Protein backbone atom coordinates (compact mmCIF):
# COMPACT_ATOMS: atom_id res chain seq x y z
CA UNK A 1 0.00 0.00 0.00
CA UNK A 2 1.32 3.45 -0.88
CA UNK A 3 0.81 5.90 1.99
CA UNK A 4 -0.42 9.25 0.66
CA UNK A 5 -0.08 12.44 2.74
CA UNK A 6 -2.47 15.19 1.72
CA UNK A 7 -1.42 18.87 1.94
CA UNK A 8 -4.21 21.46 1.61
CA UNK A 9 -6.56 18.72 2.71
CA UNK A 10 -9.50 21.00 3.52
CA UNK A 11 -9.47 22.70 0.11
CA UNK A 12 -11.50 21.88 -3.00
CA UNK A 13 -8.75 19.68 -4.48
CA UNK A 14 -7.79 18.17 -1.14
CA UNK A 15 -11.35 16.97 -0.61
CA UNK A 16 -11.60 15.72 -4.21
CA UNK A 17 -8.37 13.71 -3.81
CA UNK A 18 -9.55 12.21 -0.51
CA UNK A 19 -12.78 11.14 -2.25
CA UNK A 20 -10.84 9.61 -5.16
CA UNK A 21 -8.61 7.75 -2.68
CA UNK A 22 -11.62 5.69 -1.59
CA UNK A 23 -11.64 4.04 -5.04
CA UNK A 24 -7.87 3.83 -5.55
CA UNK A 25 -6.54 0.31 -5.03
CA UNK A 26 -3.01 0.31 -3.68
CA UNK A 27 -3.28 3.72 -1.98
CA UNK A 28 -4.17 4.66 1.57
CA UNK A 29 -4.56 8.08 3.23
CA UNK A 30 -1.59 8.38 5.63
CA UNK A 31 -2.79 11.70 7.00
CA UNK A 32 -4.04 15.16 6.11
CA UNK A 33 -2.72 18.65 6.83
CA UNK A 34 -3.94 22.18 6.24
CA UNK A 35 -2.81 25.66 7.21
CA UNK A 36 -2.90 26.47 10.92
CA UNK A 37 -6.11 28.41 11.49
CA UNK A 38 -7.90 27.00 8.44
CA UNK A 39 -11.52 26.10 9.33
CA UNK A 40 -10.95 22.49 8.23
CA UNK A 41 -8.20 21.86 10.84
CA UNK A 42 -9.46 19.41 13.46
CA UNK A 43 -12.29 18.13 11.24
CA UNK A 44 -12.39 14.61 9.83
CA UNK A 45 -11.58 13.78 6.22
CA UNK A 46 -12.39 10.17 5.35
CA UNK A 47 -12.00 9.30 9.03
CA UNK A 48 -8.64 11.08 9.35
CA UNK A 49 -8.32 14.25 11.44
CA UNK A 50 -6.85 17.21 9.53
CA UNK A 51 -3.76 18.46 11.39
CA UNK A 52 -1.07 21.11 10.81
CA UNK A 53 2.26 19.25 11.20
CA UNK A 54 3.73 18.83 7.71
CA UNK A 55 6.96 17.27 9.03
CA UNK A 56 5.14 14.52 10.93
CA UNK A 57 2.94 13.84 7.90
CA UNK A 58 5.98 13.58 5.60
CA UNK A 59 7.58 11.09 8.01
CA UNK A 60 4.43 8.93 7.90
CA UNK A 61 4.00 9.06 4.09
CA UNK A 62 5.57 7.50 1.00
CA UNK A 63 4.46 10.50 -1.04
CA UNK A 64 3.00 13.93 -0.25
CA UNK A 65 0.38 15.45 -2.55
CA UNK A 66 0.40 19.26 -2.40
CA UNK A 67 -2.57 21.35 -3.61
CA UNK A 68 -2.13 24.45 -1.42
CA UNK A 69 -0.64 27.82 -2.36
CA UNK A 70 2.82 28.92 -3.56
CA UNK A 71 3.50 30.35 -0.07
CA UNK A 72 3.38 26.81 1.36
CA UNK A 73 5.81 25.34 -1.16
CA UNK A 74 9.16 25.98 0.64
CA UNK A 75 7.95 24.28 3.84
CA UNK A 76 6.42 21.40 1.92
CA UNK A 77 9.60 20.80 -0.09
CA UNK A 78 11.71 21.01 3.08
CA UNK A 79 9.49 18.48 4.86
CA UNK A 80 9.68 16.05 1.92
CA UNK A 81 13.47 16.42 1.79
CA UNK A 82 13.90 15.93 5.54
CA UNK A 83 11.75 12.79 5.51
CA UNK A 84 13.12 11.51 2.19
CA UNK A 85 9.62 11.18 0.82
CA UNK A 86 8.37 11.98 -2.70
CA UNK A 87 6.21 15.02 -3.46
CA UNK A 88 3.59 15.79 -6.12
CA UNK A 89 3.17 19.57 -6.55
CA UNK A 90 -0.21 20.41 -8.07
CA UNK A 91 -0.29 24.00 -6.77
CA UNK A 92 -0.33 26.64 -9.52
CA UNK A 93 0.75 30.28 -9.63
CA UNK A 94 4.40 29.25 -9.23
CA UNK A 95 7.10 31.84 -10.00
CA UNK A 96 10.60 31.12 -11.43
CA UNK A 97 11.98 31.13 -7.83
CA UNK A 98 9.49 28.37 -6.92
CA UNK A 99 10.65 26.29 -9.88
CA UNK A 100 14.27 26.81 -8.78
CA UNK A 101 13.32 25.53 -5.29
CA UNK A 102 11.67 22.46 -6.87
CA UNK A 103 14.81 21.80 -8.94
CA UNK A 104 16.95 22.04 -5.79
CA UNK A 105 14.72 19.62 -3.82
CA UNK A 106 14.62 17.24 -6.78
CA UNK A 107 18.34 16.66 -6.32
CA UNK A 108 17.47 14.83 -3.08
CA UNK A 109 13.94 13.41 -3.51
CA UNK A 110 11.50 12.62 -6.34
CA UNK A 111 9.34 15.66 -7.17
CA UNK A 112 6.63 15.75 -9.81
CA UNK A 113 5.25 19.21 -10.64
CA UNK A 114 2.14 19.45 -12.79
CA UNK A 115 -0.03 22.50 -13.38
CA UNK A 116 -2.67 20.08 -14.60
CA UNK A 117 -2.88 16.40 -13.71
CA UNK A 118 -5.59 15.36 -16.21
CA UNK A 119 -4.83 13.01 -19.08
CA UNK A 120 -6.88 15.17 -21.48
CA UNK A 121 -4.97 18.40 -20.89
CA UNK A 122 -1.58 16.73 -21.11
CA UNK A 123 -2.60 15.15 -24.41
CA UNK A 124 -3.91 18.54 -25.57
CA UNK A 125 -0.51 20.08 -24.78
CA UNK A 126 1.17 17.50 -27.03
CA UNK A 127 -1.29 18.33 -29.85
CA UNK A 128 -0.72 22.08 -29.41
CA UNK A 129 3.06 21.61 -29.57
CA UNK A 130 2.67 19.62 -32.78
CA UNK A 131 0.30 22.18 -34.35
CA UNK A 132 2.57 25.09 -33.43
CA UNK A 133 5.56 23.27 -34.91
CA UNK A 134 3.76 22.63 -38.21
CA UNK A 135 2.20 26.08 -38.67
CA UNK A 136 4.23 29.22 -39.41
CA UNK A 137 4.31 32.60 -37.66
CA UNK A 138 1.40 33.79 -39.84
CA UNK A 139 -0.79 31.68 -37.52
CA UNK A 140 -1.53 33.69 -34.37
CA UNK A 141 -1.81 31.67 -31.15
CA UNK A 142 -4.23 32.80 -28.42
CA UNK A 143 -5.16 30.88 -25.25
CA UNK A 144 -8.49 31.51 -23.52
CA UNK A 145 -9.33 29.99 -20.13
CA UNK A 146 -12.28 30.13 -17.74
CA UNK A 147 -12.35 29.08 -14.07
CA UNK A 148 -14.62 29.37 -11.02
CA UNK A 149 -14.92 32.65 -9.16
CA UNK A 150 -12.61 31.56 -6.29
CA UNK A 151 -9.48 31.05 -8.38
CA UNK A 152 -6.71 33.44 -7.26
CA UNK A 153 -4.08 33.21 -10.04
CA UNK A 154 -4.26 34.21 -13.71
CA UNK A 155 -3.58 33.07 -16.35
CA UNK A 156 -4.23 29.57 -15.05
CA UNK A 157 -1.27 27.25 -14.65
CA UNK A 158 -2.83 25.11 -17.38
CA UNK A 159 -3.02 28.06 -19.81
CA UNK A 160 0.69 28.67 -19.18
CA UNK A 161 1.43 24.95 -19.63
CA UNK A 162 -0.35 25.12 -23.03
CA UNK A 163 1.51 28.34 -23.88
CA UNK A 164 4.80 26.62 -23.08
CA UNK A 165 3.82 23.72 -25.34
CA UNK A 166 3.09 26.17 -28.19
CA UNK A 167 6.37 28.03 -27.58
CA UNK A 168 8.28 24.73 -27.56
CA UNK A 169 6.67 23.79 -30.88
CA UNK A 170 7.81 27.12 -32.34
CA UNK A 171 11.27 26.87 -30.78
CA UNK A 172 10.87 30.16 -28.85
CA UNK A 173 10.98 31.19 -25.20
CA UNK A 174 7.44 31.81 -23.88
CA UNK A 175 8.61 34.71 -21.69
CA UNK A 176 9.78 36.58 -24.79
CA UNK A 177 6.50 36.22 -26.74
CA UNK A 178 3.86 36.11 -24.01
CA UNK A 179 1.09 38.77 -24.30
CA UNK A 180 -0.95 38.93 -21.08
CA UNK A 181 -3.69 41.20 -19.82
CA UNK A 182 -4.34 43.38 -22.88
CA UNK A 183 -6.23 46.57 -21.98
CA UNK A 184 -6.70 49.98 -23.61
CA UNK A 185 -4.88 51.11 -26.78
CA UNK A 186 -2.53 48.17 -27.07
CA UNK A 187 -1.50 48.65 -30.69
CA UNK A 188 -1.73 45.90 -33.28
CA UNK A 189 -0.92 42.33 -32.36
CA UNK A 190 2.82 41.62 -32.49
CA UNK A 191 3.64 38.81 -34.91
CA UNK A 192 4.73 35.67 -33.08
CA UNK A 193 3.10 36.59 -29.78
CA UNK A 194 1.26 33.96 -27.75
CA UNK A 195 -1.72 35.70 -26.12
CA UNK A 196 -3.62 34.84 -22.94
CA UNK A 197 -7.12 35.81 -21.78
CA UNK A 198 -8.73 34.77 -18.47
CA UNK A 199 -12.43 34.62 -17.55
CA UNK A 200 -13.62 34.04 -13.96
CA UNK A 201 -17.10 33.09 -12.80
CA UNK A 202 -19.46 30.51 -11.38
CA UNK A 203 -18.24 27.02 -10.56
CA UNK A 204 -16.32 26.21 -13.77
CA UNK A 205 -13.70 23.54 -12.95
CA UNK A 206 -11.50 24.57 -15.90
CA UNK A 207 -12.07 25.34 -19.60
CA UNK A 208 -9.15 25.93 -21.98
CA UNK A 209 -9.15 26.78 -25.66
CA UNK A 210 -6.08 27.25 -27.85
CA UNK A 211 -6.95 29.23 -30.99
CA UNK A 212 -4.59 29.17 -33.96
CA UNK A 213 -5.79 31.90 -36.30
CA UNK A 214 -4.59 32.64 -39.84
CA UNK A 215 -6.11 34.80 -42.58
CA UNK A 216 -9.41 33.15 -43.48
CA UNK A 217 -9.23 30.10 -41.17
CA UNK A 218 -8.96 29.12 -37.54
CA UNK A 219 -8.14 25.96 -35.60
CA UNK A 220 -9.53 25.59 -32.06
CA UNK A 221 -8.09 22.92 -29.76
CA UNK A 222 -9.85 22.76 -26.42
CA UNK A 223 -10.52 20.90 -23.20
CA UNK A 224 -13.31 21.19 -20.65
CA UNK A 225 -12.99 19.78 -17.15
CA UNK A 226 -16.50 18.87 -15.98
CA UNK A 227 -15.43 18.41 -12.37
CA UNK A 228 -12.31 18.17 -10.20
CA UNK A 229 -12.34 14.38 -10.07
CA UNK A 230 -10.24 14.24 -13.27
CA UNK A 231 -7.44 16.23 -11.56
CA UNK A 232 -7.83 14.19 -8.37
CA UNK A 233 -7.56 10.84 -10.17
CA UNK A 234 -4.58 12.14 -12.17
CA UNK A 235 -2.86 13.38 -9.01
CA UNK A 236 -3.30 9.96 -7.38
CA UNK A 237 -2.01 8.20 -10.47
CA UNK A 238 1.02 10.52 -10.35
CA UNK A 239 1.54 9.85 -6.61
CA UNK A 240 1.38 6.06 -7.05
CA UNK A 241 3.80 6.28 -9.99
CA UNK A 242 6.21 8.59 -8.11
CA UNK A 243 6.45 6.73 -4.79
CA UNK A 244 9.81 4.94 -4.61
CA UNK A 245 11.27 6.66 -7.70
CA UNK A 246 14.86 7.94 -7.48
CA UNK A 247 15.48 11.64 -6.80
CA UNK A 248 14.71 13.84 -9.80
CA UNK A 249 12.15 16.15 -11.30
CA UNK A 250 9.29 14.45 -13.13
CA UNK A 251 6.23 15.55 -15.13
CA UNK A 252 2.79 14.16 -16.01
CA UNK A 253 4.25 13.33 -19.41
CA UNK A 254 6.50 10.78 -17.63
CA UNK A 255 3.47 9.25 -15.87
CA UNK A 256 1.20 9.14 -18.90
CA UNK A 257 3.88 8.28 -21.45
CA UNK A 258 2.87 11.23 -23.66
P1 LIG B 1 -8.53 25.86 -2.19
O1 LIG B 1 -8.33 27.30 -1.84
O2 LIG B 1 -9.92 25.30 -2.18
O3 LIG B 1 -7.64 24.93 -1.24
C1 LIG B 1 -6.32 25.25 -0.89
C2 LIG B 1 -6.09 24.67 0.51
O4 LIG B 1 -4.72 24.89 0.84
C3 LIG B 1 -6.93 25.38 1.58
O5 LIG B 1 -7.55 24.42 2.41
C4 LIG B 1 -5.94 26.26 2.32
O6 LIG B 1 -6.25 26.42 3.70
C5 LIG B 1 -4.64 25.46 2.12
N1 LIG B 1 -3.48 26.37 2.16
C6 LIG B 1 -3.37 27.58 1.56
N2 LIG B 1 -2.20 28.15 1.87
C7 LIG B 1 -1.55 27.28 2.68
C8 LIG B 1 -0.31 27.31 3.34
N3 LIG B 1 0.50 28.38 3.23
N4 LIG B 1 0.04 26.23 4.07
C9 LIG B 1 -0.80 25.15 4.19
N5 LIG B 1 -2.01 25.08 3.60
C10 LIG B 1 -2.37 26.13 2.86
O7 LIG B 1 -7.86 25.71 -3.63
P2 LIG B 1 -8.03 24.49 -4.66
O8 LIG B 1 -9.07 24.83 -5.65
O9 LIG B 1 -8.11 23.20 -3.91
O10 LIG B 1 -6.63 24.59 -5.44
C11 LIG B 1 -5.41 24.47 -4.75
C12 LIG B 1 -4.27 24.68 -5.75
O11 LIG B 1 -4.28 23.63 -6.73
C13 LIG B 1 -4.38 25.99 -6.54
O12 LIG B 1 -3.09 26.49 -6.77
C14 LIG B 1 -5.02 25.55 -7.84
O13 LIG B 1 -4.79 26.42 -8.91
C15 LIG B 1 -4.35 24.21 -8.02
N6 LIG B 1 -5.03 23.26 -8.90
C16 LIG B 1 -4.22 22.45 -9.63
C17 LIG B 1 -4.80 21.47 -10.42
C18 LIG B 1 -3.90 20.52 -11.17
O14 LIG B 1 -4.39 19.69 -11.94
N7 LIG B 1 -2.59 20.57 -10.94
C19 LIG B 1 -6.19 21.33 -10.49
C20 LIG B 1 -6.97 22.18 -9.73
C21 LIG B 1 -6.37 23.13 -8.91
Coordinates of C-alpha atoms and ligand atoms in Angstrom, one line a residue:
X1 CA 0.0 0.0 0.0
X2 CA 1.3 3.5 -0.9
X3 CA 0.8 5.9 2.0
X4 CA -0.4 9.3 0.7
X5 CA -0.1 12.4 2.7
X6 CA -2.5 15.2 1.7
X7 CA -1.4 18.9 1.9
X8 CA -4.2 21.5 1.6
X9 CA -6.6 18.7 2.7
X10 CA -9.5 21.0 3.5
X11 CA -9.5 22.7 0.1
X12 CA -11.5 21.9 -3.0
X13 CA -8.8 19.7 -4.5
X14 CA -7.8 18.2 -1.1
X15 CA -11.3 17.0 -0.6
X16 CA -11.6 15.7 -4.2
X17 CA -8.4 13.7 -3.8
X18 CA -9.6 12.2 -0.5
X19 CA -12.8 11.1 -2.2
X20 CA -10.8 9.6 -5.2
X21 CA -8.6 7.7 -2.7
X22 CA -11.6 5.7 -1.6
X23 CA -11.6 4.0 -5.0
X24 CA -7.9 3.8 -5.6
X25 CA -6.5 0.3 -5.0
X26 CA -3.0 0.3 -3.7
X27 CA -3.3 3.7 -2.0
X28 CA -4.2 4.7 1.6
X29 CA -4.6 8.1 3.2
X30 CA -1.6 8.4 5.6
X31 CA -2.8 11.7 7.0
X32 CA -4.0 15.2 6.1
X33 CA -2.7 18.6 6.8
X34 CA -3.9 22.2 6.2
X35 CA -2.8 25.7 7.2
X36 CA -2.9 26.5 10.9
X37 CA -6.1 28.4 11.5
X38 CA -7.9 27.0 8.4
X39 CA -11.5 26.1 9.3
X40 CA -10.9 22.5 8.2
X41 CA -8.2 21.9 10.8
X42 CA -9.5 19.4 13.5
X43 CA -12.3 18.1 11.2
X44 CA -12.4 14.6 9.8
X45 CA -11.6 13.8 6.2
X46 CA -12.4 10.2 5.3
X47 CA -12.0 9.3 9.0
X48 CA -8.6 11.1 9.4
X49 CA -8.3 14.3 11.4
X50 CA -6.8 17.2 9.5
X51 CA -3.8 18.5 11.4
X52 CA -1.1 21.1 10.8
X53 CA 2.3 19.3 11.2
X54 CA 3.7 18.8 7.7
X55 CA 7.0 17.3 9.0
X56 CA 5.1 14.5 10.9
X57 CA 2.9 13.8 7.9
X58 CA 6.0 13.6 5.6
X59 CA 7.6 11.1 8.0
X60 CA 4.4 8.9 7.9
X61 CA 4.0 9.1 4.1
X62 CA 5.6 7.5 1.0
X63 CA 4.5 10.5 -1.0
X64 CA 3.0 13.9 -0.2
X65 CA 0.4 15.5 -2.5
X66 CA 0.4 19.3 -2.4
X67 CA -2.6 21.3 -3.6
X68 CA -2.1 24.4 -1.4
X69 CA -0.6 27.8 -2.4
X70 CA 2.8 28.9 -3.6
X71 CA 3.5 30.4 -0.1
X72 CA 3.4 26.8 1.4
X73 CA 5.8 25.3 -1.2
X74 CA 9.2 26.0 0.6
X75 CA 8.0 24.3 3.8
X76 CA 6.4 21.4 1.9
X77 CA 9.6 20.8 -0.1
X78 CA 11.7 21.0 3.1
X79 CA 9.5 18.5 4.9
X80 CA 9.7 16.1 1.9
X81 CA 13.5 16.4 1.8
X82 CA 13.9 15.9 5.5
X83 CA 11.8 12.8 5.5
X84 CA 13.1 11.5 2.2
X85 CA 9.6 11.2 0.8
X86 CA 8.4 12.0 -2.7
X87 CA 6.2 15.0 -3.5
X88 CA 3.6 15.8 -6.1
X89 CA 3.2 19.6 -6.5
X90 CA -0.2 20.4 -8.1
X91 CA -0.3 24.0 -6.8
X92 CA -0.3 26.6 -9.5
X93 CA 0.7 30.3 -9.6
X94 CA 4.4 29.2 -9.2
X95 CA 7.1 31.8 -10.0
X96 CA 10.6 31.1 -11.4
X97 CA 12.0 31.1 -7.8
X98 CA 9.5 28.4 -6.9
X99 CA 10.7 26.3 -9.9
X100 CA 14.3 26.8 -8.8
X101 CA 13.3 25.5 -5.3
X102 CA 11.7 22.5 -6.9
X103 CA 14.8 21.8 -8.9
X104 CA 17.0 22.0 -5.8
X105 CA 14.7 19.6 -3.8
X106 CA 14.6 17.2 -6.8
X107 CA 18.3 16.7 -6.3
X108 CA 17.5 14.8 -3.1
X109 CA 13.9 13.4 -3.5
X110 CA 11.5 12.6 -6.3
X111 CA 9.3 15.7 -7.2
X112 CA 6.6 15.7 -9.8
X113 CA 5.3 19.2 -10.6
X114 CA 2.1 19.4 -12.8
X115 CA 0.0 22.5 -13.4
X116 CA -2.7 20.1 -14.6
X117 CA -2.9 16.4 -13.7
X118 CA -5.6 15.4 -16.2
X119 CA -4.8 13.0 -19.1
X120 CA -6.9 15.2 -21.5
X121 CA -5.0 18.4 -20.9
X122 CA -1.6 16.7 -21.1
X123 CA -2.6 15.1 -24.4
X124 CA -3.9 18.5 -25.6
X125 CA -0.5 20.1 -24.8
X126 CA 1.2 17.5 -27.0
X127 CA -1.3 18.3 -29.8
X128 CA -0.7 22.1 -29.4
X129 CA 3.1 21.6 -29.6
X130 CA 2.7 19.6 -32.8
X131 CA 0.3 22.2 -34.4
X132 CA 2.6 25.1 -33.4
X133 CA 5.6 23.3 -34.9
X134 CA 3.8 22.6 -38.2
X135 CA 2.2 26.1 -38.7
X136 CA 4.2 29.2 -39.4
X137 CA 4.3 32.6 -37.7
X138 CA 1.4 33.8 -39.8
X139 CA -0.8 31.7 -37.5
X140 CA -1.5 33.7 -34.4
X141 CA -1.8 31.7 -31.2
X142 CA -4.2 32.8 -28.4
X143 CA -5.2 30.9 -25.3
X144 CA -8.5 31.5 -23.5
X145 CA -9.3 30.0 -20.1
X146 CA -12.3 30.1 -17.7
X147 CA -12.3 29.1 -14.1
X148 CA -14.6 29.4 -11.0
X149 CA -14.9 32.7 -9.2
X150 CA -12.6 31.6 -6.3
X151 CA -9.5 31.0 -8.4
X152 CA -6.7 33.4 -7.3
X153 CA -4.1 33.2 -10.0
X154 CA -4.3 34.2 -13.7
X155 CA -3.6 33.1 -16.4
X156 CA -4.2 29.6 -15.1
X157 CA -1.3 27.2 -14.7
X158 CA -2.8 25.1 -17.4
X159 CA -3.0 28.1 -19.8
X160 CA 0.7 28.7 -19.2
X161 CA 1.4 25.0 -19.6
X162 CA -0.3 25.1 -23.0
X163 CA 1.5 28.3 -23.9
X164 CA 4.8 26.6 -23.1
X165 CA 3.8 23.7 -25.3
X166 CA 3.1 26.2 -28.2
X167 CA 6.4 28.0 -27.6
X168 CA 8.3 24.7 -27.6
X169 CA 6.7 23.8 -30.9
X170 CA 7.8 27.1 -32.3
X171 CA 11.3 26.9 -30.8
X172 CA 10.9 30.2 -28.8
X173 CA 11.0 31.2 -25.2
X174 CA 7.4 31.8 -23.9
X175 CA 8.6 34.7 -21.7
X176 CA 9.8 36.6 -24.8
X177 CA 6.5 36.2 -26.7
X178 CA 3.9 36.1 -24.0
X179 CA 1.1 38.8 -24.3
X180 CA -1.0 38.9 -21.1
X181 CA -3.7 41.2 -19.8
X182 CA -4.3 43.4 -22.9
X183 CA -6.2 46.6 -22.0
X184 CA -6.7 50.0 -23.6
X185 CA -4.9 51.1 -26.8
X186 CA -2.5 48.2 -27.1
X187 CA -1.5 48.7 -30.7
X188 CA -1.7 45.9 -33.3
X189 CA -0.9 42.3 -32.4
X190 CA 2.8 41.6 -32.5
X191 CA 3.6 38.8 -34.9
X192 CA 4.7 35.7 -33.1
X193 CA 3.1 36.6 -29.8
X194 CA 1.3 34.0 -27.7
X195 CA -1.7 35.7 -26.1
X196 CA -3.6 34.8 -22.9
X197 CA -7.1 35.8 -21.8
X198 CA -8.7 34.8 -18.5
X199 CA -12.4 34.6 -17.5
X200 CA -13.6 34.0 -14.0
X201 CA -17.1 33.1 -12.8
X202 CA -19.5 30.5 -11.4
X203 CA -18.2 27.0 -10.6
X204 CA -16.3 26.2 -13.8
X205 CA -13.7 23.5 -12.9
X206 CA -11.5 24.6 -15.9
X207 CA -12.1 25.3 -19.6
X208 CA -9.2 25.9 -22.0
X209 CA -9.2 26.8 -25.7
X210 CA -6.1 27.2 -27.8
X211 CA -7.0 29.2 -31.0
X212 CA -4.6 29.2 -34.0
X213 CA -5.8 31.9 -36.3
X214 CA -4.6 32.6 -39.8
X215 CA -6.1 34.8 -42.6
X216 CA -9.4 33.1 -43.5
X217 CA -9.2 30.1 -41.2
X218 CA -9.0 29.1 -37.5
X219 CA -8.1 26.0 -35.6
X220 CA -9.5 25.6 -32.1
X221 CA -8.1 22.9 -29.8
X222 CA -9.8 22.8 -26.4
X223 CA -10.5 20.9 -23.2
X224 CA -13.3 21.2 -20.7
X225 CA -13.0 19.8 -17.1
X226 CA -16.5 18.9 -16.0
X227 CA -15.4 18.4 -12.4
X228 CA -12.3 18.2 -10.2
X229 CA -12.3 14.4 -10.1
X230 CA -10.2 14.2 -13.3
X231 CA -7.4 16.2 -11.6
X232 CA -7.8 14.2 -8.4
X233 CA -7.6 10.8 -10.2
X234 CA -4.6 12.1 -12.2
X235 CA -2.9 13.4 -9.0
X236 CA -3.3 10.0 -7.4
X237 CA -2.0 8.2 -10.5
X238 CA 1.0 10.5 -10.3
X239 CA 1.5 9.9 -6.6
X240 CA 1.4 6.1 -7.0
X241 CA 3.8 6.3 -10.0
X242 CA 6.2 8.6 -8.1
X243 CA 6.4 6.7 -4.8
X244 CA 9.8 4.9 -4.6
X245 CA 11.3 6.7 -7.7
X246 CA 14.9 7.9 -7.5
X247 CA 15.5 11.6 -6.8
X248 CA 14.7 13.8 -9.8
X249 CA 12.1 16.2 -11.3
X250 CA 9.3 14.4 -13.1
X251 CA 6.2 15.5 -15.1
X252 CA 2.8 14.2 -16.0
X253 CA 4.3 13.3 -19.4
X254 CA 6.5 10.8 -17.6
X255 CA 3.5 9.2 -15.9
X256 CA 1.2 9.1 -18.9
X257 CA 3.9 8.3 -21.4
X258 CA 2.9 11.2 -23.7
Ligands
LIG1 P1 -8.5 25.9 -2.2 O1 -8.3 27.3 -1.8 O2 -9.9 25.3 -2.2 O3 -7.6 24.9 -1.2 C1 -6.3 25.2 -0.9 C2 -6.1 24.7 0.5 O4 -4.7 24.9 0.8 C3 -6.9 25.4 1.6 O5 -7.5 24.4 2.4 C4 -5.9 26.3 2.3 O6 -6.2 26.4 3.7 C5 -4.6 25.5 2.1 N1 -3.5 26.4 2.2 C6 -3.4 27.6 1.6 N2 -2.2 28.2 1.9 C7 -1.6 27.3 2.7 C8 -0.3 27.3 3.3 N3 0.5 28.4 3.2 N4 0.0 26.2 4.1 C9 -0.8 25.2 4.2 N5 -2.0 25.1 3.6 C10 -2.4 26.1 2.9 O7 -7.9 25.7 -3.6 P2 -8.0 24.5 -4.7 O8 -9.1 24.8 -5.7 O9 -8.1 23.2 -3.9 O10 -6.6 24.6 -5.4 C11 -5.4 24.5 -4.8 C12 -4.3 24.7 -5.7 O11 -4.3 23.6 -6.7 C13 -4.4 26.0 -6.5 O12 -3.1 26.5 -6.8 C14 -5.0 25.5 -7.8 O13 -4.8 26.4 -8.9 C15 -4.3 24.2 -8.0 N6 -5.0 23.3 -8.9 C16 -4.2 22.4 -9.6 C17 -4.8 21.5 -10.4 C18 -3.9 20.5 -11.2 O14 -4.4 19.7 -11.9 N7 -2.6 20.6 -10.9 C19 -6.2 21.3 -10.5 C20 -7.0 22.2 -9.7 C21 -6.4 23.1 -8.9

